[in-house]
C-alpha positions as MATLAB code, in Angstrom:
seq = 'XXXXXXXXXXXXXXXXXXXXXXXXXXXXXXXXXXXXXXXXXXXXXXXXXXXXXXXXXXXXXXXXXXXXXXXXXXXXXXXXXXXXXXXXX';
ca = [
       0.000    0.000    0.000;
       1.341    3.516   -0.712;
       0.386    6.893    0.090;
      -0.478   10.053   -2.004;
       3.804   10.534   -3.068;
       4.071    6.815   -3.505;
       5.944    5.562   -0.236;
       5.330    2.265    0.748;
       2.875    2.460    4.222;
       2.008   -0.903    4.392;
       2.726   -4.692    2.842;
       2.860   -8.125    2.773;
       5.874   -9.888    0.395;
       4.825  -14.087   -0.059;
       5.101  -16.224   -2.660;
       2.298  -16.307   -4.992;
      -0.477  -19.592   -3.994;
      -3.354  -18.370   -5.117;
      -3.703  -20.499   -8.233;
      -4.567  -23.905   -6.820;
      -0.691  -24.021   -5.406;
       0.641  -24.091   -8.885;
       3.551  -22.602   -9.397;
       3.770  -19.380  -11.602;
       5.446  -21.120  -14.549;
       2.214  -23.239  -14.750;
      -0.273  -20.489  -14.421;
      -2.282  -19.634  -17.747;
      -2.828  -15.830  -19.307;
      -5.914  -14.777  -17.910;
      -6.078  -16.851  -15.451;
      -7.377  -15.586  -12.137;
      -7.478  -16.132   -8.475;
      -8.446  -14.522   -5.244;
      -6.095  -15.023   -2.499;
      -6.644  -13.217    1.238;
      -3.996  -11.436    2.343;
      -3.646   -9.927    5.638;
      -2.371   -6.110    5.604;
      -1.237   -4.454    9.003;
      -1.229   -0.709    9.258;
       0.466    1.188   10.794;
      -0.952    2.504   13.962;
       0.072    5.909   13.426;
      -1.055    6.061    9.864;
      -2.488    8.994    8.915;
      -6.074    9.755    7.199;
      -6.106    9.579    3.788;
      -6.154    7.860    0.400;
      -4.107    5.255    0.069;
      -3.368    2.692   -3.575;
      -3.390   -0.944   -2.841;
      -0.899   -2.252   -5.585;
       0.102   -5.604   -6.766;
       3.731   -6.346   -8.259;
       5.349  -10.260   -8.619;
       9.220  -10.522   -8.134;
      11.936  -13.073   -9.576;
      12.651  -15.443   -6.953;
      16.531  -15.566   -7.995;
      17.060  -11.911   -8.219;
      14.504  -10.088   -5.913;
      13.828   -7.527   -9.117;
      10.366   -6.742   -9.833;
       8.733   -7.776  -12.921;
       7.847   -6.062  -15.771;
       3.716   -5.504  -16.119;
       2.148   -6.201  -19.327;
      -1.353   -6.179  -20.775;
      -3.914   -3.635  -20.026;
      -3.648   -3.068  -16.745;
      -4.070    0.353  -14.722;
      -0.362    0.723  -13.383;
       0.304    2.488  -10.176;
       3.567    3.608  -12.253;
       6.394    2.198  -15.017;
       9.101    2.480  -12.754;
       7.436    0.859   -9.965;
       6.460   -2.072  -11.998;
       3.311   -2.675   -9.779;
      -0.488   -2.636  -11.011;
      -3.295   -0.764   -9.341;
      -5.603   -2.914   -7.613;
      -7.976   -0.701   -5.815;
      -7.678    3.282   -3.956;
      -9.265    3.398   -0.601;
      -9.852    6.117    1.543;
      -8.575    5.623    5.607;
      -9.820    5.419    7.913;
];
């Protein structure tokens, strides 16, 4: 999650599961899943809106991945794809 000048606030790094356990490599385009994901705030987190992105990493390197498709991106250089804004609290 990231505020208004795009500093992280809030997150949760796992592997992706969502798919049945399959792994990534097995996963087909346009494929979709829903998986839960618990998100802590911060307690002194101030009011305001806030972007809930999604971005998938290579497991050898740690670099994000490129986004591709039509997706609403949060930005290029953050490689990450806007899921939802929300307003807190």
């Amino acid at each position: 999650m990231i505020d208004a000048q795009g500093q992280r606030v809030a997150g949760v790094d796992v592997p992706p599961s969502g798919v049945g356990g399959m792994p990534t490599s097995a996963w087909l385009p346009g494929q979709q899943a829903a998986v839960p994901l618990p998100l802590s705030l911060p307690p002194d987190l101030p009011a305001g809106e806030y972007e809930v992105i999604l971005g998938l990493y290579d497991a050898d390197s740690g670099e994000r991945l490129p986004v591709s498709g039509n997706f609403d991106l949060a930005s290029t250089a953050m490689r990450a794809i806007r899921v939802t804004t929300l307003t807190y609290p």
